[in-house]
Amino acid sequence: MSELDERTIGDPVFTGAVPSPAAGAVSGPGTGVGAGMGRSAGAGPISTAGPGSAAGPDSGTGPDAGRAPGARPRTAPAPVGRVRGLWRRLLLDLSNPLFRNGYALMANTAITAVLGMGYWWLAAQLYDPADFGRGQAVITAMRLFASLTALGFVGALAKFIPLAGRRTPGLIVRAYVIAGATGVTAAVGFLVTLPWWGPTYAALGGLGPGLFFLASVLVWSVFTLQDVTLAGLRKATWVPVNSLGYGMVKMAMLIGLAYTLPGDGIFVSWIIPAAMALIPINIFIFGKVVPRHVRKTDTGAPPPRLPEIGRFLAGDYPGTLSILAIVYLIPVLIAAQVDEVAFGYFSMAHTLGCLIELLAMNMATSLTVEGSFDRDALAANSRRALRRAFMIIVPIVGVTIVAGPLILRVFGSDFADRGTLLLQLMALAVLPRVLIEIYLSGLRARGQARRLALVQVGLAALVLVSTLLLFPHLGMNAVGYGLLLSELLLAALIFSDLRKMLKYGKTSQSTITPGAR
């Protein structure tokens, strides 16, 4: 579990340390979060001797001192093995909250992907193809309405929880209530207009199914915000634990319901474990983590006020339209156009592609949190986050493109035949998405809400328009082509500004201690 008083890190890039003009020594700030993250660099000695200095090869202090003329030189110690070096780098990364939270969220995505593939493989084996496609369609619609406001709070919680101090509990509860209420309201409108959405959603007609759908929207709204709440509290290491437990229970229920509730077993097995997880996770958050966070971040400085948070949401919320459009709205529109069986083939490839895209967002979320704690280190942290993200994502994208047919064939030959190209296109689109997400996180950390909204609304519009224009000609693969072309174009447009963001040694704003506005 991560604490705010982190162990000393020897890299001044992470600590925000500044070299001393007199001696070149590195020291970290002595107060606030920086005091826990960078007390001293602990750098080893660096030789500055020239060829004729006392430390040169002819001196009596070098490694070959005392060696007889003509004797064989002493060999230097063997270099640290590659595996050992990677392990040391990993340990160093894990001692820094930027990478520890980022890696934890990436691990969560990996766990979600593995368990998700197992879940959907079991569903494909145990359920009728029509029930399989309908279950995915209902889950997608539920997540769309649950995310209408919940996703809008993701950036705000990541930014303001580190600064909220004594107002942290109220901030989290308000996010839960607003996200749940607006999601349920939108879902009521969906149920009232159910005949407009095609036969795939006809199963939601009736009082019982409708009420269960509304309850699922409320549950998923809170379930969505739990992860970013833990990340904002620097407890993202618990997110994969939550996902692992949820995934295992979900798979067990899927198997049991295949025989007792075959028509709706997929949707029910998706929601009930999420509802079960809300109680222990929130007891942990409000009973232990939040009080500790308040004590450690209460510096006496005034926390951010509601108008400030509201202004940020006004700029950041429109940006969530890009995620809603790509991950949820487009699948709902596709489900309204095709039959249940065809949607099942589409949704499997689309789900796997979105999981890869989430990897690009995970490190960016951690970057937003750390950028709020220390804006002076934003540029350095952005460079490091970008390198780590590409190190992890590029191999995954490569494997997905090459092995895409084999991955989907696990679910059946029809899944591979009809979904491979879509999965490959979505995987390729993740590469420009990394640049976009790092740029967006920098904008969030610096509070540039207007530009943040412009970029994300632009991306949403590009994806939707290109997909709708290409769908009559390319069918379901239009989603992949539209996503790739849109993200390449946007990455090219923001590239110049991103370079400036990465080059700054310091931002124009000073370090923010927890609790300061």
XYZ file of C-alpha atoms in Angstrom:
517
model
C 0.000 0.000 0.000
C 1.296 3.396 -0.941
C 1.874 6.096 1.676
C 2.386 9.830 1.243
C 5.727 9.708 3.059
C 7.460 7.835 0.227
C 10.923 6.408 0.518
C 13.782 8.462 -0.830
C 14.209 8.369 -4.592
C 17.628 9.022 -6.051
C 16.412 10.532 -9.300
C 15.996 14.320 -9.148
C 13.623 14.174 -12.100
C 11.055 12.537 -9.836
C 11.799 14.512 -6.699
C 11.659 17.953 -8.211
C 15.092 18.557 -6.663
C 17.268 21.416 -7.851
C 21.069 21.228 -8.052
C 22.882 23.437 -5.608
C 24.803 26.212 -7.389
C 27.743 25.803 -5.062
C 28.386 22.104 -4.987
C 26.108 20.473 -7.510
C 24.584 18.361 -4.772
C 20.955 17.417 -5.098
C 18.456 18.003 -2.367
C 14.685 17.807 -2.223
C 12.220 20.179 -0.655
C 11.813 19.861 3.054
C 8.083 20.243 3.407
C 4.877 18.937 1.909
C 4.733 15.894 -0.307
C 8.116 16.632 -1.770
C 9.686 15.986 1.599
C 8.546 12.410 1.495
C 9.499 11.903 -2.121
C 12.941 13.387 -2.444
C 15.049 14.132 0.584
C 18.359 13.531 -1.127
C 19.570 12.109 -4.361
C 22.290 9.983 -2.849
C 24.293 10.163 -6.048
C 27.633 8.459 -6.146
C 30.932 10.187 -6.815
C 31.523 11.496 -10.312
C 35.038 11.837 -11.622
C 35.857 15.137 -13.254
C 39.543 14.511 -13.534
C 41.303 15.176 -16.801
C 43.983 13.084 -18.428
C 46.724 14.444 -16.241
C 44.941 14.483 -12.936
C 45.740 12.416 -9.903
C 42.910 10.070 -10.693
C 44.253 9.352 -14.151
C 45.708 6.067 -15.350
C 49.243 6.922 -14.159
C 48.289 7.812 -10.621
C 48.597 5.622 -7.611
C 44.951 5.747 -6.747
C 43.342 4.124 -9.762
C 42.097 0.548 -10.015
C 45.473 -0.672 -11.369
C 47.569 1.029 -8.693
C 50.528 -1.099 -7.694
C 50.367 -3.224 -10.841
C 53.782 -4.304 -12.104
C 54.776 -3.049 -15.562
C 53.574 -5.434 -18.241
C 51.189 -7.236 -15.883
C 47.717 -8.043 -17.124
C 45.235 -5.264 -16.186
C 42.685 -6.080 -13.563
C 39.251 -6.755 -14.982
C 36.358 -4.565 -13.948
C 33.487 -6.135 -12.009
C 30.989 -7.913 -14.219
C 28.090 -5.659 -15.232
C 24.777 -6.181 -13.539
C 22.709 -8.717 -15.442
C 19.906 -7.457 -17.596
C 17.231 -9.127 -15.487
C 18.737 -7.738 -12.286
C 18.951 -4.281 -13.863
C 15.308 -4.395 -14.921
C 14.352 -5.530 -11.433
C 16.238 -2.589 -9.876
C 14.537 -0.190 -12.277
C 11.146 -1.657 -11.412
C 11.828 -1.263 -7.678
C 12.888 2.335 -8.264
C 9.730 2.985 -10.272
C 7.533 1.420 -7.606
C 8.980 3.731 -4.969
C 7.578 6.683 -6.941
C 3.787 7.251 -6.775
C 3.635 8.338 -10.437
C 4.755 4.939 -11.701
C 3.363 2.868 -8.840
C -0.164 4.138 -9.452
C 0.301 3.996 -13.229
C 1.577 0.418 -13.126
C -1.205 -0.580 -10.728
C -3.836 0.784 -13.111
C -2.141 -0.957 -16.046
C -2.056 -4.182 -14.038
C -5.752 -3.679 -13.393
C -6.364 -3.384 -17.134
C -4.311 -6.530 -17.754
C -6.280 -8.437 -15.099
C -9.516 -7.127 -16.570
C -8.429 -8.227 -20.055
C -7.423 -11.752 -18.983
C -10.493 -12.327 -16.827
C -12.665 -10.652 -19.442
C -11.444 -13.002 -22.140
C -12.130 -15.943 -19.836
C -15.575 -14.576 -19.018
C -16.582 -14.026 -22.635
C -15.097 -17.364 -23.699
C -17.281 -19.098 -21.139
C -20.273 -17.030 -22.270
C -19.670 -18.022 -25.898
C -19.566 -21.692 -24.908
C -22.496 -21.710 -22.466
C -24.993 -19.302 -24.046
C -26.863 -19.156 -27.323
C -25.285 -16.735 -29.891
C -28.366 -14.516 -29.769
C -28.303 -14.391 -25.956
C -24.553 -13.710 -26.116
C -25.008 -10.713 -28.413
C -28.022 -9.393 -26.507
C -26.169 -9.634 -23.194
C -23.285 -7.611 -24.562
C -25.665 -5.024 -26.031
C -27.525 -4.514 -22.730
C -24.248 -4.266 -20.788
C -22.971 -1.668 -23.266
C -26.145 0.414 -22.930
C -25.999 0.201 -19.127
C -22.372 1.345 -19.116
C -23.183 4.206 -21.482
C -25.751 5.726 -19.100
C -23.708 4.964 -15.982
C -20.759 6.748 -17.559
C -22.581 9.867 -18.730
C -21.530 11.744 -15.600
C -19.243 9.239 -13.886
C -16.609 9.563 -16.595
C -16.868 13.330 -16.294
C -15.793 13.047 -12.655
C -12.774 10.839 -13.392
C -10.509 13.738 -14.309
C -11.897 15.944 -11.536
C -11.388 13.349 -8.793
C -7.877 12.589 -10.031
C -7.049 16.305 -9.896
C -8.842 17.490 -6.758
C -8.687 14.559 -4.317
C -4.937 15.212 -3.765
C -5.803 18.825 -2.895
C -9.159 18.486 -1.150
C -7.858 17.992 2.399
C -10.702 17.886 4.916
C -13.274 18.184 2.117
C -12.211 14.892 0.523
C -15.167 12.809 1.860
C -17.721 15.368 0.673
C -16.086 15.583 -2.755
C -16.266 11.812 -3.242
C -19.860 11.497 -1.982
C -21.059 14.337 -4.223
C -19.450 12.646 -7.215
C -21.193 9.366 -6.360
C -24.612 11.019 -5.935
C -24.472 13.232 -9.027
C -23.124 10.453 -11.261
C -25.748 7.976 -10.073
C -28.679 10.399 -10.302
C -27.893 11.657 -13.788
C -27.185 8.150 -15.069
C -30.510 6.827 -13.799
C -32.362 9.827 -15.252
C -30.837 9.239 -18.680
C -31.605 5.518 -18.447
C -35.281 6.324 -17.756
C -35.367 8.282 -21.005
C -33.838 5.287 -22.788
C -36.471 2.912 -21.420
C -39.299 5.272 -22.362
C -38.036 5.368 -25.971
C -37.145 1.671 -26.073
C -39.001 0.928 -29.360
C -36.665 3.343 -31.158
C -33.594 1.260 -30.322
C -34.408 -1.887 -32.244
C -35.299 -5.461 -31.252
C -31.972 -6.107 -29.502
C -33.120 -4.077 -26.480
C -36.704 -5.366 -26.408
C -35.830 -7.629 -23.456
C -35.686 -4.543 -21.211
C -39.427 -3.932 -21.658
C -41.561 -4.466 -18.581
C -41.434 -3.204 -15.006
C -39.095 -5.851 -13.559
C -36.375 -5.748 -16.251
C -36.620 -1.947 -16.380
C -36.118 -1.500 -12.636
C -33.203 -3.934 -12.641
C -31.622 -1.972 -15.505
C -31.983 1.305 -13.583
C -30.458 -0.247 -10.463
C -27.563 -1.570 -12.532
C -26.887 1.929 -13.874
C -26.692 3.274 -10.305
C -24.402 0.462 -9.167
C -22.058 0.831 -12.124
C -21.824 4.615 -11.693
C -20.366 4.192 -8.208
C -18.331 1.157 -9.225
C -16.700 3.245 -11.986
C -15.703 6.043 -9.599
C -14.190 3.720 -6.988
C -11.091 3.091 -9.089
C -10.212 6.729 -9.716
C -11.004 7.524 -6.046
C -8.407 4.988 -4.958
C -5.956 6.383 -7.529
C -6.504 9.946 -6.287
C -5.853 8.739 -2.739
C -2.621 7.076 -3.945
C -4.100 3.653 -3.264
C -4.336 2.473 -6.863
C -2.596 -0.756 -5.839
C -5.983 -1.877 -4.470
C -7.720 -1.409 -7.825
C -6.411 -4.665 -9.384
C -7.286 -6.502 -6.146
C -10.875 -5.290 -6.479
C -10.957 -6.229 -10.165
C -9.572 -9.696 -9.476
C -12.230 -10.463 -6.877
C -14.987 -9.013 -9.052
C -13.846 -10.953 -12.111
C -13.671 -14.287 -10.314
C -17.129 -13.941 -8.748
C -18.548 -12.774 -12.070
C -17.243 -15.850 -13.886
C -18.616 -18.177 -11.207
C -22.062 -16.588 -11.444
C -21.946 -16.748 -15.243
C -21.537 -20.518 -15.094
C -24.305 -21.001 -12.539
C -26.803 -18.756 -14.331
C -26.243 -20.482 -17.682
C -28.540 -23.248 -16.435
C -30.916 -21.314 -14.189
C -31.307 -18.033 -16.135
C -30.013 -18.637 -19.691
C -31.710 -15.645 -21.299
C -30.422 -12.952 -18.923
C -27.570 -14.726 -17.144
C -24.839 -12.636 -18.791
C -26.251 -9.294 -17.679
C -27.184 -10.475 -14.172
C -23.747 -12.037 -13.600
C -22.147 -8.743 -14.643
C -24.082 -6.573 -12.158
C -24.583 -8.593 -8.969
C -20.826 -8.977 -8.195
C -20.347 -5.236 -8.779
C -23.094 -4.478 -6.257
C -21.485 -6.893 -3.793
C -18.121 -5.110 -4.142
C -19.493 -1.642 -3.318
C -19.862 -2.243 0.412
C -16.386 -3.499 1.425
C -14.519 -1.165 -0.933
C -16.319 1.949 0.295
C -15.942 0.915 3.930
C -12.206 0.703 3.219
C -12.173 4.068 1.400
C -14.183 6.104 3.926
C -13.235 4.188 7.053
C -9.468 4.009 6.605
C -7.966 5.602 3.504
C -9.778 8.950 3.491
C -9.112 9.768 7.202
C -5.420 8.970 6.723
C -5.328 11.045 3.540
C -6.939 14.007 5.330
C -4.419 13.847 8.177
C -1.424 13.678 5.880
C -2.554 16.384 3.453
C -4.096 18.881 5.875
C -1.581 21.727 5.762
C -4.028 24.417 6.793
C -4.251 25.826 3.271
C -7.817 26.225 1.979
C -8.983 23.278 -0.146
C -10.445 23.856 -3.608
C -13.908 25.362 -3.460
C -16.957 24.122 -5.316
C -16.894 26.963 -7.894
C -13.316 26.042 -8.805
C -14.261 22.376 -9.166
C -17.334 23.390 -11.153
C -15.261 25.450 -13.584
C -12.935 22.510 -14.102
C -15.857 20.142 -14.712
C -17.379 22.589 -17.166
C -14.227 22.355 -19.241
C -13.385 18.702 -18.627
C -16.815 17.099 -18.880
C -17.340 17.788 -22.587
C -14.063 15.982 -23.130
C -15.522 12.753 -21.799
C -17.666 12.695 -24.910
C -14.696 11.200 -26.743
C -14.602 8.215 -24.381
C -18.382 7.872 -24.377
C -18.470 8.026 -28.163
C -15.691 5.499 -28.721
C -16.331 2.988 -25.949
C -20.107 3.112 -25.426
C -22.167 5.201 -27.852
C -20.804 3.708 -31.073
C -21.515 0.116 -29.946
C -25.082 1.106 -28.980
C -25.586 2.638 -32.425
C -24.138 -0.481 -34.063
C -26.450 -2.691 -31.980
C -29.431 -0.713 -33.278
C -28.339 -1.417 -36.873
C -27.406 -5.114 -36.833
C -28.874 -8.297 -35.408
C -27.848 -9.778 -32.069
C -25.552 -12.440 -33.515
C -23.616 -9.964 -35.682
C -23.311 -7.580 -32.734
C -21.764 -10.363 -30.662
C -18.962 -10.747 -33.213
C -18.433 -6.988 -33.361
C -18.565 -6.460 -29.612
C -15.917 -9.064 -28.798
C -13.327 -7.414 -31.049
C -14.384 -3.931 -29.912
C -14.134 -4.868 -26.231
C -10.595 -6.208 -26.605
C -9.567 -3.140 -28.604
C -10.927 -0.813 -25.914
C -9.029 -2.707 -23.211
C -5.759 -2.005 -25.042
C -6.740 1.647 -25.401
C -7.359 1.854 -21.658
C -3.657 1.158 -21.105
C -2.881 4.532 -22.663
C -5.252 6.195 -20.188
C -3.943 4.446 -17.065
C -0.515 6.097 -16.901
C -2.161 9.375 -17.879
C -4.499 9.199 -14.850
C -1.530 8.736 -12.530
C 0.221 11.648 -14.256
C -2.780 13.888 -13.522
C -2.638 12.977 -9.819
C 1.095 13.622 -9.492
C 0.844 16.779 -11.604
C -1.652 18.133 -9.098
C 0.734 17.394 -6.214
C 3.756 18.976 -7.931
C 3.312 21.061 -11.056
C 7.009 21.900 -11.261
C 7.752 18.237 -12.007
C 4.995 17.928 -14.620
C 7.271 18.110 -17.666
C 9.758 15.590 -16.299
C 6.986 13.254 -15.166
C 5.307 13.571 -18.563
C 8.484 12.505 -20.353
C 8.938 9.543 -18.051
C 5.282 8.531 -18.298
C 5.415 8.736 -22.094
C 8.490 6.511 -22.297
C 7.070 3.928 -19.897
C 3.708 3.893 -21.658
C 5.313 3.219 -25.043
C 7.610 0.562 -23.556
C 4.562 -1.356 -22.365
C 2.027 -0.611 -25.091
C 4.101 -1.014 -28.275
C 4.809 -4.742 -27.688
C 1.145 -5.336 -26.795
C -0.001 -3.596 -29.960
C 2.470 -5.610 -32.035
C 1.340 -8.920 -30.556
C -2.320 -7.997 -31.038
C -1.829 -7.108 -34.709
C 0.096 -10.298 -35.463
C -1.890 -12.692 -33.276
C -5.318 -11.046 -33.632
C -6.845 -13.951 -35.595
C -5.601 -16.475 -33.043
C -6.860 -14.392 -30.115
C -10.377 -14.167 -31.520
C -10.393 -17.765 -32.722
C -10.393 -18.772 -29.076
C -14.042 -17.681 -29.006
C -14.870 -19.364 -32.304
C -13.958 -19.206 -35.995
C -16.761 -16.751 -36.786
C -15.362 -14.295 -34.228
C -11.974 -14.397 -35.972
C -13.403 -14.135 -39.486
C -15.601 -11.139 -38.734
C -13.653 -9.309 -36.038
C -9.912 -9.588 -36.757
C -9.525 -6.483 -38.914
C -11.485 -4.368 -36.427
C -9.291 -5.536 -33.538
C -6.077 -4.857 -35.496
C -7.190 -1.355 -36.487
C -8.193 -0.483 -32.918
C -4.864 -1.800 -31.585
C -2.927 0.318 -34.071
C -4.940 3.382 -33.077
C -3.663 3.057 -29.489
C -0.209 4.349 -30.516
C -1.348 7.903 -31.337
C -3.744 7.665 -28.391
C -0.754 7.494 -26.010
C 0.398 10.925 -27.196
C -3.110 12.319 -26.893
C -3.639 10.998 -23.350
C -0.318 12.310 -22.023
C -1.138 15.696 -23.526
C -4.628 15.699 -21.997
C -3.274 14.792 -18.566
C -0.847 17.681 -18.751
C -3.723 20.012 -19.574
C -5.730 18.665 -16.612
C -2.844 19.059 -14.194
C -2.337 22.653 -15.347
C -6.064 23.426 -15.179
C -6.380 24.351 -18.889
C -10.011 23.281 -19.073
C -10.927 25.146 -22.245
C -8.212 23.562 -24.357
C -8.908 20.214 -22.712
C -12.551 20.388 -23.769
C -11.657 21.507 -27.281
C -9.283 18.611 -27.894
C -11.577 15.926 -26.510
C -14.776 17.206 -28.118
C -12.846 17.423 -31.383
C -11.778 13.803 -31.041
C -15.340 12.679 -30.297
C -16.675 14.537 -33.320
C -13.984 13.121 -35.605
C -14.621 9.537 -34.484
C -18.409 9.765 -34.747
C -18.494 11.525 -38.096
C -15.875 9.326 -39.723
C -17.529 6.136 -38.442
C -20.992 7.151 -39.663
C -19.636 8.164 -43.067
C -17.660 4.939 -43.513
C -20.254 2.507 -42.104
C -22.337 2.151 -45.312
C -19.175 1.193 -47.235
C -17.091 -0.751 -44.703
C -19.680 -2.135 -42.295
C -18.524 -2.744 -38.718
C -14.856 -2.240 -39.675
C -15.718 1.430 -40.167
C -15.334 1.795 -36.384
C -11.666 0.752 -36.587
C -10.855 2.897 -39.599
C -12.651 5.909 -38.123
C -10.817 5.554 -34.820
C -7.382 5.170 -36.392
C -7.761 8.082 -38.820
C -9.234 10.384 -36.155
C -6.553 9.728 -33.572
C -3.725 10.033 -36.092
C -5.089 13.397 -37.219
C -5.536 14.708 -33.677
C -2.089 13.473 -32.596
C -0.576 15.393 -35.516
C -2.481 18.556 -34.553
C -1.402 18.526 -30.885
C 2.147 17.275 -31.470
C 3.807 20.695 -31.502
C 2.169 21.772 -28.242
C 2.955 18.399 -26.673
C 6.646 18.860 -27.482
C 6.627 22.211 -25.705
C 4.961 20.630 -22.685
C 7.600 17.895 -22.544
C 10.531 20.309 -22.951
C 9.707 22.646 -20.080
C 12.042 22.135 -17.167
C 9.417 23.693 -14.930
C 5.935 24.937 -15.457
C 5.035 28.503 -14.780
C 3.242 27.463 -11.604
C 4.896 26.511 -8.395
C 4.717 23.267 -6.530
C 1.347 22.699 -4.947
C 1.367 21.285 -1.469
C -1.620 19.129 -0.583
C -4.547 21.204 0.478
C -3.457 24.260 -1.501
C -5.493 25.577 -4.335
